[in-house]
Amino acid sequence: MASLRLLLLLLLPLISSSSVMAAKTRHFKWDVEYIRWSPDGEESVVMGINGQFPGPTIRARAEDIIAVELTNKLHTEGVVIHWHGIRQLGTPWADGTAAISQCAINPGETFLYRFKVDKAGTYFYHGHYGMQRSAGLYGSLIVDVAENEREPFHYDGEFNLLLSDWWHKGSHEQEVDLSSNPLRWIGEPQTLLINGRGQYNCSLAAQSSKPPLPQCKLRGGEQYAPQILRVRPNKTYRLRLASTTALASLNLAIGGHKMVVVEADGNYVQPFSVQDIDIYSGESYSILFTTDQDPSKNYWISINVRGREPKTPQGLTLLNYLPNSPSKFPTLPPHIAPLWNDYNHSKSFSNKILALMGSPKPPPYNHRRIVLLNTQNKIDGYTKWAINNVSLVLPTTPYLGSIRYGINNAFDTRPPPNNFPKDYDVMKQALNSNSTYGNGVYMLKFNTTIDIILQNANALGKNVSEIHPWHLHGHDFWVLGYGEGKFSEKDVKKFNLKNPPLRNTVVIFPYGWTALRFVTDNPGVWAFHCHIEPHLHMGMGVIFAEGVHLVKKIPKEALACGLTGKMFMSEKNN
């Protein structure tokens, strides 16, 4: 009966009112600084906003203007914030990417981020300078439908979970390790966090933990105590999920409860039911679940590592059926996640994600195809990641300003490779693993259709190919399909042009390929990169530019850095 009720709720039509109320401008004043915090019971130095971690949740309605006055209270480093999933239509300088869309905000300086949130959905924000996301600079951004509009589904209540991973080694030390020769890998995270809270060296479900861990002894008000989700029986709830992990791919489950996926990356999908959900760094989802289990019990919400051999204990919080006490722990153990390398499970989930009926369809043909080969390489003995044998190193003057104003010598103007050699064997170690640094730009013709083929390959080690979640700034793209092995022309016939989902982040599986299509309709310069923080730090990304001549006046604070930028501003002021 409950499942029938949920189905009926899902079929409610999307109702729009002809009288749309005026959008609001929502103002925020933020100070970014290092603070002492205990995300998992071990006190650490964490990047906080206004003295809190994670940062404040922004809540707005579609078409609202967000205005964040951000002051850098760090003493020795710059800072920027990227608004993940927000397309920044008409405001490319507010994308929050250091050396791409803006200069890093210097210590003591203030920068105004002002932009429109044009589409309802589940989003988040995070640092995009160095590895500041690993240091804890992130928070949630929720955009509700516009006034007098309704979602295409109904629910009685809502929760928001921001998922992350946590190391006891600081982000600066991690940066040094990743840039060392030989490479000193950062290792697996110590803890998985749910809304910035986790438990290190103990477990809420100690009796079923593997390896065995002692029972957590928590006192009220502690920063690492789990945020409990309190629900009433026989209700339908929306659970918003977003992953800002630096490394870990995750699997989430609610013990004993089915979940219906209804949104992915701010886009509605055809509802489908699952027992657990894979979520990669940079992705967001909304799921509906009905509290139709035994109301005398409470249930575990669990997250586990996927795609890497798990050396991090699962993260847990509690689904508390009222009026039960939250101290009444579940009688059943947490959900047993699929094996970390059960990629068939992951692929099955990804292939179920299809656009909601009536969603925009992709153009039937592309104007250009770019094939991006992901490889691990060596440069002068240093371990790097590279795309088509080029490891990205960002310039000192942001691309947006240097392209818009024609600043010379700001970056390499030679176009990066459009493909990789036909005889490259993606299944084996490269015969020549050496690569090169570069900061060239893919110049894309405005208002054209671009296909991207993300091609995975063997890394430096034998029989090693890793999962990579890729995120595109400034756009949503259609996911046309996934495939095994090396992409070839015959694979085009497999593309889904009927109901492909719109996303801003997508995964490529080991030894596989993923095909995307997007339209270059947003003037600006946009990053496209692996969302795993160490991989981006080690060069795994590319830069797209489109219609930059149409960009209106760029704030001088976003331009006047680096030698070429400073020289340009000096000449302009004279």
Coordinates of N, CA and C in Angstrom, one line a residue, residues 104-293:
A104 N 42.7 34.6 -7.3 CA 42.5 34.3 -5.9 C 42.3 35.5 -5.0
I105 N 41.4 35.5 -4.1 CA 41.1 36.6 -3.2 C 42.3 36.6 -2.2
N106 N 43.0 37.7 -2.1 CA 44.2 37.7 -1.2 C 43.8 37.9 0.2
P107 N 44.7 37.6 1.2 CA 44.4 37.8 2.6 C 44.0 39.2 2.9
G108 N 42.9 39.3 3.6 CA 42.4 40.7 4.0 C 41.5 41.3 2.9
E109 N 41.4 40.7 1.7 CA 40.6 41.3 0.7 C 39.2 40.7 0.7
T110 N 38.2 41.4 0.0 CA 36.9 41.0 -0.1 C 36.5 41.0 -1.5
F111 N 35.7 39.9 -1.9 CA 35.2 39.8 -3.3 C 33.7 39.5 -3.2
L112 N 33.0 40.2 -4.1 CA 31.5 40.0 -4.1 C 31.1 39.0 -5.2
Y113 N 30.6 37.8 -4.8 CA 30.0 36.9 -5.7 C 28.6 37.2 -5.9
R114 N 28.2 37.5 -7.1 CA 26.8 37.9 -7.3 C 26.3 37.1 -8.6
F115 N 25.3 36.3 -8.5 CA 24.9 35.5 -9.6 C 23.5 35.0 -9.4
K116 N 22.9 34.5 -10.5 CA 21.5 34.0 -10.4 C 21.5 32.5 -10.3
V117 N 20.6 32.0 -9.5 CA 20.4 30.5 -9.5 C 19.2 30.3 -10.3
D118 N 19.4 29.8 -11.5 CA 18.3 29.8 -12.5 C 17.5 28.5 -12.5
K119 N 17.9 27.5 -11.8 CA 17.3 26.2 -11.9 C 17.2 25.6 -10.5
A120 N 16.0 25.1 -10.2 CA 15.9 24.4 -8.9 C 16.7 23.1 -8.9
G121 N 17.2 22.7 -7.7 CA 17.9 21.5 -7.6 C 18.8 21.5 -6.3
T122 N 19.6 20.4 -6.2 CA 20.4 20.1 -5.1 C 21.9 20.4 -5.5
Y123 N 22.5 21.4 -4.9 CA 23.8 21.8 -5.3 C 24.7 22.0 -4.0
F124 N 25.9 22.4 -4.2 CA 26.8 22.7 -3.1 C 27.9 23.7 -3.5
Y125 N 28.7 24.1 -2.6 CA 29.8 25.0 -3.0 C 31.1 24.5 -2.3
H126 N 32.2 24.9 -2.8 CA 33.5 24.4 -2.2 C 34.6 25.3 -2.7
G127 N 35.7 25.2 -2.0 CA 36.9 25.9 -2.4 C 37.5 25.3 -3.7
H128 N 38.1 26.2 -4.5 CA 38.7 25.8 -5.8 C 40.0 26.4 -6.0
Y129 N 40.8 26.4 -4.9 CA 42.2 27.0 -5.0 C 43.0 26.0 -4.2
G130 N 44.1 25.5 -4.8 CA 44.9 24.5 -4.2 C 44.0 23.3 -3.8
M131 N 44.2 22.8 -2.6 CA 43.3 21.7 -2.1 C 42.5 22.1 -0.9
Q132 N 41.9 23.3 -1.0 CA 41.1 23.8 0.1 C 39.8 23.1 0.3
R133 N 39.3 22.3 -0.7 CA 38.2 21.5 -0.4 C 38.6 20.4 0.5
S134 N 39.8 19.8 0.4 CA 40.3 18.8 1.4 C 40.4 19.4 2.8
A135 N 40.6 20.7 2.9 CA 40.7 21.4 4.2 C 39.4 21.6 4.8
G136 N 38.3 21.3 4.1 CA 36.9 21.5 4.7 C 36.1 22.7 4.2
L137 N 36.6 23.4 3.1 CA 35.9 24.6 2.7 C 34.8 24.1 1.7
Y138 N 33.6 23.9 2.3 CA 32.4 23.5 1.5 C 31.1 23.6 2.3
G139 N 30.0 23.6 1.6 CA 28.7 23.7 2.2 C 27.6 23.5 1.2
S140 N 26.4 23.4 1.7 CA 25.3 23.1 0.8 C 24.6 24.3 0.2
L141 N 24.1 24.1 -1.0 CA 23.3 25.2 -1.7 C 22.1 24.5 -2.3
I142 N 20.9 24.9 -1.7 CA 19.7 24.3 -2.1 C 18.8 25.3 -2.8
V143 N 18.3 25.0 -4.0 CA 17.5 25.9 -4.8 C 16.1 25.2 -4.9
D144 N 15.1 25.9 -4.3 CA 13.7 25.4 -4.4 C 13.1 25.9 -5.7
V145 N 12.0 25.3 -6.1 CA 11.3 25.8 -7.3 C 10.8 27.2 -7.0
A146 N 10.6 28.0 -8.1 CA 10.1 29.3 -8.0 C 8.7 29.4 -7.3
E147 N 8.4 30.6 -6.8 CA 7.1 30.8 -6.1 C 6.0 30.3 -7.1
N148 N 5.0 29.7 -6.6 CA 3.8 29.3 -7.3 C 4.1 28.2 -8.3
E149 N 5.3 27.5 -8.2 CA 5.5 26.3 -9.0 C 5.7 25.1 -8.1
R150 N 5.5 23.9 -8.6 CA 5.6 22.7 -7.8 C 6.5 21.7 -8.4
E151 N 7.1 20.9 -7.6 CA 7.9 19.8 -8.1 C 7.1 18.7 -8.7
P152 N 7.6 17.9 -9.6 CA 6.8 16.8 -10.2 C 6.6 15.6 -9.3
F153 N 6.8 15.8 -8.0 CA 6.6 14.7 -7.0 C 6.2 15.4 -5.7
H154 N 5.6 14.6 -4.8 CA 5.2 15.2 -3.5 C 5.9 14.5 -2.4
Y155 N 6.2 15.2 -1.3 CA 6.8 14.6 -0.1 C 6.3 15.4 1.1
D156 N 6.4 14.8 2.3 CA 5.9 15.3 3.5 C 7.0 16.1 4.3
G157 N 8.3 15.8 4.0 CA 9.4 16.4 4.8 C 10.6 16.2 4.0
E158 N 11.7 16.9 4.4 CA 12.9 16.9 3.6 C 14.1 16.9 4.5
F159 N 15.2 16.3 4.1 CA 16.5 16.3 4.7 C 17.6 16.5 3.7
N160 N 18.7 17.0 4.2 CA 19.8 17.3 3.3 C 21.1 16.7 3.9
L161 N 21.8 15.8 3.1 CA 23.0 15.2 3.6 C 24.2 15.6 2.7
L162 N 25.2 16.3 3.2 CA 26.4 16.6 2.5 C 27.5 15.6 2.9
L163 N 28.0 14.8 2.0 CA 28.9 13.7 2.2 C 30.3 14.1 1.9
S164 N 31.3 13.8 2.8 CA 32.7 14.1 2.6 C 33.6 13.1 3.2
D165 N 34.8 13.2 2.9 CA 35.8 12.4 3.6 C 36.9 13.3 4.3
W166 N 37.6 12.7 5.3 CA 38.4 13.5 6.1 C 39.7 12.8 6.5
W167 N 40.8 13.6 6.4 CA 42.1 13.1 6.7 C 42.6 13.9 7.9
H168 N 43.5 13.2 8.7 CA 44.1 13.9 9.9 C 45.4 14.6 9.4
K169 N 45.9 14.3 8.2 CA 47.0 15.1 7.7 C 46.4 16.3 7.0
G170 N 47.0 17.5 7.2 CA 46.5 18.7 6.7 C 46.6 18.8 5.2
S171 N 45.8 19.7 4.6 CA 45.8 19.8 3.1 C 47.1 20.3 2.5
H172 N 47.8 21.2 3.3 CA 49.1 21.7 2.8 C 50.1 20.6 2.7
E173 N 50.1 19.7 3.8 CA 51.1 18.6 3.7 C 50.7 17.6 2.6
Q174 N 49.4 17.4 2.4 CA 49.0 16.6 1.3 C 49.5 17.1 -0.1
E175 N 49.4 18.5 -0.2 CA 49.9 19.1 -1.5 C 51.4 18.8 -1.7
V176 N 52.1 19.0 -0.6 CA 53.6 18.8 -0.7 C 53.9 17.3 -1.1
D177 N 53.2 16.4 -0.4 CA 53.4 15.0 -0.7 C 53.1 14.6 -2.2
L178 N 52.0 15.2 -2.7 CA 51.6 14.9 -4.1 C 52.5 15.5 -5.1
S179 N 53.2 16.5 -4.7 CA 54.1 17.2 -5.6 C 55.6 16.8 -5.4
S180 N 55.8 15.7 -4.6 CA 57.1 15.2 -4.3 C 57.6 14.2 -5.3
N181 N 58.9 14.0 -5.3 CA 59.6 13.0 -6.1 C 60.5 12.2 -5.2
P182 N 60.1 10.9 -4.9 CA 58.9 10.2 -5.5 C 57.6 10.6 -4.8
L183 N 56.5 10.3 -5.5 CA 55.2 10.6 -5.0 C 55.0 10.0 -3.6
R184 N 54.4 10.8 -2.7 CA 53.9 10.3 -1.5 C 52.4 10.4 -1.4
W185 N 51.8 9.3 -1.7 CA 50.3 9.3 -1.9 C 49.7 9.6 -0.5
I186 N 48.6 10.3 -0.6 CA 47.9 10.7 0.7 C 47.2 9.6 1.4
G187 N 47.1 8.4 0.8 CA 46.4 7.3 1.5 C 44.9 7.5 1.6
E188 N 44.2 6.6 2.2 CA 42.8 6.6 2.3 C 42.4 7.5 3.4
P189 N 41.2 8.1 3.4 CA 40.7 9.0 4.5 C 40.6 8.2 5.8
Q190 N 40.7 8.9 6.9 CA 40.5 8.3 8.2 C 39.0 8.1 8.5
T191 N 38.2 9.1 7.9 CA 36.8 9.1 8.3 C 35.9 9.5 7.2
L192 N 34.7 9.0 7.1 CA 33.7 9.5 6.2 C 32.7 10.4 7.1
L193 N 32.4 11.5 6.5 CA 31.6 12.5 7.3 C 30.2 12.7 6.6
I194 N 29.2 12.8 7.4 CA 27.8 13.1 7.0 C 27.5 14.5 7.6
N195 N 27.3 15.5 6.8 CA 27.1 16.9 7.3 C 28.2 17.3 8.2
G196 N 29.5 16.9 7.8 CA 30.6 17.3 8.6 C 30.9 16.5 9.9
R197 N 30.2 15.4 10.1 CA 30.3 14.7 11.3 C 30.6 13.2 11.1
G198 N 31.6 12.7 11.8 CA 31.9 11.3 11.7 C 32.5 10.9 13.0
Q199 N 32.8 9.6 13.1 CA 33.4 9.1 14.3 C 34.7 8.3 14.0
Y200 N 35.8 8.7 14.6 CA 37.1 8.1 14.3 C 37.4 7.1 15.4
N201 N 37.9 5.9 15.0 CA 38.4 4.9 16.0 C 37.3 4.3 16.9
C202 N 36.0 4.5 16.4 CA 34.9 3.9 17.1 C 33.8 3.8 16.1
S203 N 32.7 3.1 16.5 CA 31.6 2.9 15.6 C 30.3 3.0 16.4
L204 N 29.3 3.6 15.7 CA 27.9 3.7 16.3 C 27.3 2.3 16.3
A205 N 27.7 1.5 15.3 CA 27.2 0.1 15.2 C 28.4 -0.9 15.5
A206 N 29.0 -0.8 16.7 CA 30.2 -1.5 17.0 C 30.1 -3.0 16.8
Q207 N 28.9 -3.5 17.2 CA 28.7 -5.0 17.1 C 28.9 -5.6 15.7
S208 N 28.6 -4.8 14.7 CA 28.7 -5.3 13.3 C 29.8 -4.7 12.5
S209 N 30.7 -3.8 13.1 CA 31.7 -3.1 12.4 C 32.8 -4.1 12.0
K210 N 33.3 -3.9 10.7 CA 34.5 -4.7 10.2 C 35.5 -3.7 9.6
P211 N 36.7 -3.7 10.2 CA 37.2 -4.5 11.3 C 36.5 -4.0 12.6
P212 N 36.5 -4.9 13.7 CA 35.9 -4.5 14.9 C 36.4 -3.2 15.5
L213 N 35.4 -2.4 15.9 CA 35.7 -1.1 16.5 C 35.0 -1.0 17.8
P214 N 35.5 -0.2 18.8 CA 34.8 0.0 20.1 C 33.5 0.8 19.8
Q215 N 32.6 0.7 20.8 CA 31.4 1.5 20.7 C 31.7 3.0 21.0
C216 N 31.1 3.8 20.1 CA 31.3 5.3 20.3 C 30.6 5.7 21.6
K217 N 31.2 6.5 22.4 CA 30.6 7.1 23.6 C 30.5 8.6 23.4
L218 N 29.3 9.0 23.0 CA 29.1 10.4 22.7 C 28.3 11.1 23.8
R219 N 28.7 12.4 23.9 CA 28.0 13.3 24.8 C 27.2 14.3 24.0
G220 N 26.2 14.8 24.6 CA 25.4 15.8 23.9 C 26.2 17.1 23.5
G221 N 25.9 17.6 22.3 CA 26.5 18.8 21.9 C 27.9 18.7 21.2
E222 N 28.4 17.5 21.2 CA 29.8 17.3 20.6 C 29.7 17.5 19.1
Q223 N 30.8 18.2 18.5 CA 30.7 18.5 17.1 C 30.7 17.3 16.2
Y224 N 31.1 16.2 16.7 CA 31.2 15.0 15.8 C 30.0 14.0 16.0
A225 N 29.1 14.4 16.9 CA 27.9 13.6 17.1 C 27.0 13.6 15.9
P226 N 26.5 12.5 15.5 CA 25.7 12.4 14.2 C 24.5 13.3 14.3
Q227 N 24.1 13.9 13.1 CA 22.8 14.6 13.0 C 21.8 13.5 12.7
I228 N 20.9 13.3 13.6 CA 19.8 12.3 13.5 C 18.7 12.8 12.6
L229 N 18.2 11.9 11.7 CA 17.0 12.2 10.9 C 15.8 11.7 11.6
R230 N 15.0 12.6 12.1 CA 13.8 12.2 12.8 C 12.5 12.2 11.9
V231 N 11.9 11.1 11.8 CA 10.7 10.9 10.9 C 9.5 10.4 11.6
R232 N 8.4 10.5 11.0 CA 7.2 9.9 11.5 C 6.7 8.7 10.6
P233 N 6.1 7.7 11.1 CA 5.7 6.6 10.3 C 4.7 6.9 9.2
N234 N 4.8 6.2 8.1 CA 3.9 6.3 6.9 C 3.9 7.7 6.3
K235 N 5.1 8.3 6.2 CA 5.2 9.5 5.5 C 6.3 9.3 4.4
T236 N 6.3 10.3 3.4 CA 7.2 10.2 2.3 C 8.2 11.4 2.5
Y237 N 9.5 11.1 2.5 CA 10.5 12.2 2.7 C 11.4 12.3 1.5
R238 N 11.8 13.5 1.3 CA 12.9 13.8 0.3 C 14.2 13.8 1.0
L239 N 15.2 13.1 0.5 CA 16.5 13.1 1.0 C 17.4 13.7 -0.1
R240 N 18.0 14.9 0.1 CA 18.9 15.5 -0.8 C 20.3 15.0 -0.5
L241 N 21.1 14.5 -1.5 CA 22.4 14.0 -1.3 C 23.4 14.8 -2.2
A242 N 24.5 15.2 -1.6 CA 25.6 15.7 -2.5 C 26.9 15.2 -1.9
S243 N 27.8 14.9 -2.8 CA 29.1 14.4 -2.4 C 30.2 15.4 -2.8
T244 N 30.9 15.9 -1.7 CA 32.0 16.8 -1.9 C 33.3 16.1 -1.5
T245 N 33.3 14.8 -1.6 CA 34.5 14.0 -1.2 C 35.7 14.5 -2.0
A246 N 36.9 14.4 -1.3 CA 38.1 14.7 -2.0 C 38.6 13.5 -2.8
L247 N 38.3 12.3 -2.4 CA 38.8 11.1 -3.0 C 37.7 10.0 -3.2
A248 N 37.0 9.7 -2.1 CA 36.1 8.5 -2.0 C 34.9 8.6 -2.9
S249 N 34.6 7.5 -3.6 CA 33.3 7.2 -4.2 C 32.5 6.5 -3.1
L250 N 31.2 6.7 -3.0 CA 30.5 6.2 -1.9 C 29.2 5.4 -2.3
N251 N 28.7 4.6 -1.4 CA 27.5 3.9 -1.6 C 26.6 4.2 -0.4
L252 N 25.4 4.7 -0.6 CA 24.5 5.0 0.6 C 23.3 4.1 0.6
A253 N 22.9 3.8 1.8 CA 21.7 3.0 1.9 C 21.0 3.4 3.2
I254 N 19.6 3.2 3.2 CA 18.8 3.3 4.4 C 18.3 2.0 4.8
G255 N 18.7 1.4 5.9 CA 18.4 0.1 6.3 C 16.9 -0.3 6.1
G256 N 16.6 -1.3 5.3 CA 15.2 -1.7 5.2 C 14.3 -0.9 4.3
H257 N 14.8 0.2 3.8 CA 13.9 1.2 3.0 C 14.4 1.2 1.6
K258 N 13.4 1.2 0.7 CA 13.6 1.4 -0.7 C 13.8 2.9 -1.0
M259 N 14.6 3.2 -2.0 CA 14.8 4.6 -2.3 C 14.4 4.8 -3.8
V260 N 13.7 5.9 -4.1 CA 13.3 6.2 -5.4 C 14.0 7.5 -5.8
V261 N 14.9 7.4 -6.9 CA 15.7 8.5 -7.4 C 14.9 9.4 -8.2
V262 N 14.8 10.7 -8.0 CA 14.0 11.6 -8.7 C 14.8 12.8 -9.3
E263 N 16.0 13.0 -8.8 CA 16.7 14.2 -9.3 C 18.2 13.8 -9.3
A264 N 18.9 14.3 -10.3 CA 20.4 14.1 -10.4 C 21.0 15.4 -10.9
D265 N 21.9 16.0 -10.1 CA 22.6 17.2 -10.5 C 21.7 18.4 -10.9
G266 N 20.5 18.5 -10.2 CA 19.6 19.6 -10.5 C 18.7 19.4 -11.7
N267 N 18.6 18.1 -12.1 CA 17.7 17.8 -13.2 C 16.9 16.6 -12.8
Y268 N 15.6 16.7 -13.2 CA 14.6 15.6 -12.9 C 15.0 14.4 -13.7
V269 N 14.8 13.2 -13.1 CA 15.0 12.0 -13.8 C 13.8 11.1 -13.7
Q270 N 13.7 10.2 -14.6 CA 12.5 9.2 -14.6 C 12.7 8.4 -13.3
P271 N 11.7 8.5 -12.4 CA 11.9 7.8 -11.1 C 12.2 6.3 -11.2
F272 N 13.1 5.9 -10.4 CA 13.4 4.4 -10.4 C 13.8 4.1 -9.0
S273 N 13.5 2.8 -8.6 CA 13.7 2.3 -7.2 C 15.0 1.6 -7.1
V274 N 15.7 1.8 -6.0 CA 17.0 1.1 -5.7 C 17.0 0.8 -4.2
Q275 N 17.9 -0.2 -3.8 CA 18.1 -0.5 -2.4 C 19.3 0.3 -1.9
D276 N 20.2 0.7 -2.8 CA 21.3 1.5 -2.4 C 21.7 2.4 -3.6
I277 N 22.5 3.4 -3.3 CA 22.8 4.4 -4.4 C 24.3 4.7 -4.4
D278 N 25.0 4.6 -5.6 CA 26.3 5.0 -5.7 C 26.4 6.5 -6.0
I279 N 27.3 7.2 -5.3 CA 27.4 8.7 -5.5 C 28.9 9.0 -5.5
Y280 N 29.3 9.6 -6.6 CA 30.7 10.0 -6.8 C 30.9 11.4 -6.5
S281 N 32.2 11.8 -6.2 CA 32.5 13.2 -5.9 C 32.0 14.1 -7.0
G282 N 31.3 15.1 -6.5 CA 30.7 16.1 -7.4 C 29.3 15.9 -7.8
E283 N 28.8 14.7 -7.5 CA 27.4 14.4 -7.9 C 26.4 14.8 -6.8
S284 N 25.2 15.0 -7.2 CA 24.1 15.3 -6.2 C 22.8 14.5 -6.7
Y285 N 22.0 14.1 -5.8 CA 20.8 13.4 -6.1 C 19.7 13.9 -5.1
S286 N 18.4 13.6 -5.5 CA 17.3 13.6 -4.6 C 16.7 12.2 -4.6
I287 N 16.4 11.7 -3.5 CA 15.7 10.4 -3.4 C 14.5 10.6 -2.5
L288 N 13.4 9.8 -2.8 CA 12.2 9.7 -1.9 C 12.2 8.4 -1.2
F289 N 11.9 8.4 0.0 CA 11.7 7.1 0.7 C 10.4 7.3 1.6
T290 N 9.8 6.1 1.8 CA 8.6 6.1 2.7 C 8.8 5.4 3.9
T291 N 8.4 5.9 5.0 CA 8.7 5.3 6.4 C 7.6 4.2 6.6
D292 N 7.8 3.1 5.9 CA 6.8 2.0 5.9 C 7.3 0.8 6.7
Q293 N 8.4 1.0 7.4 CA 8.9 -0.2 8.2 C 8.4 -0.2 9.6

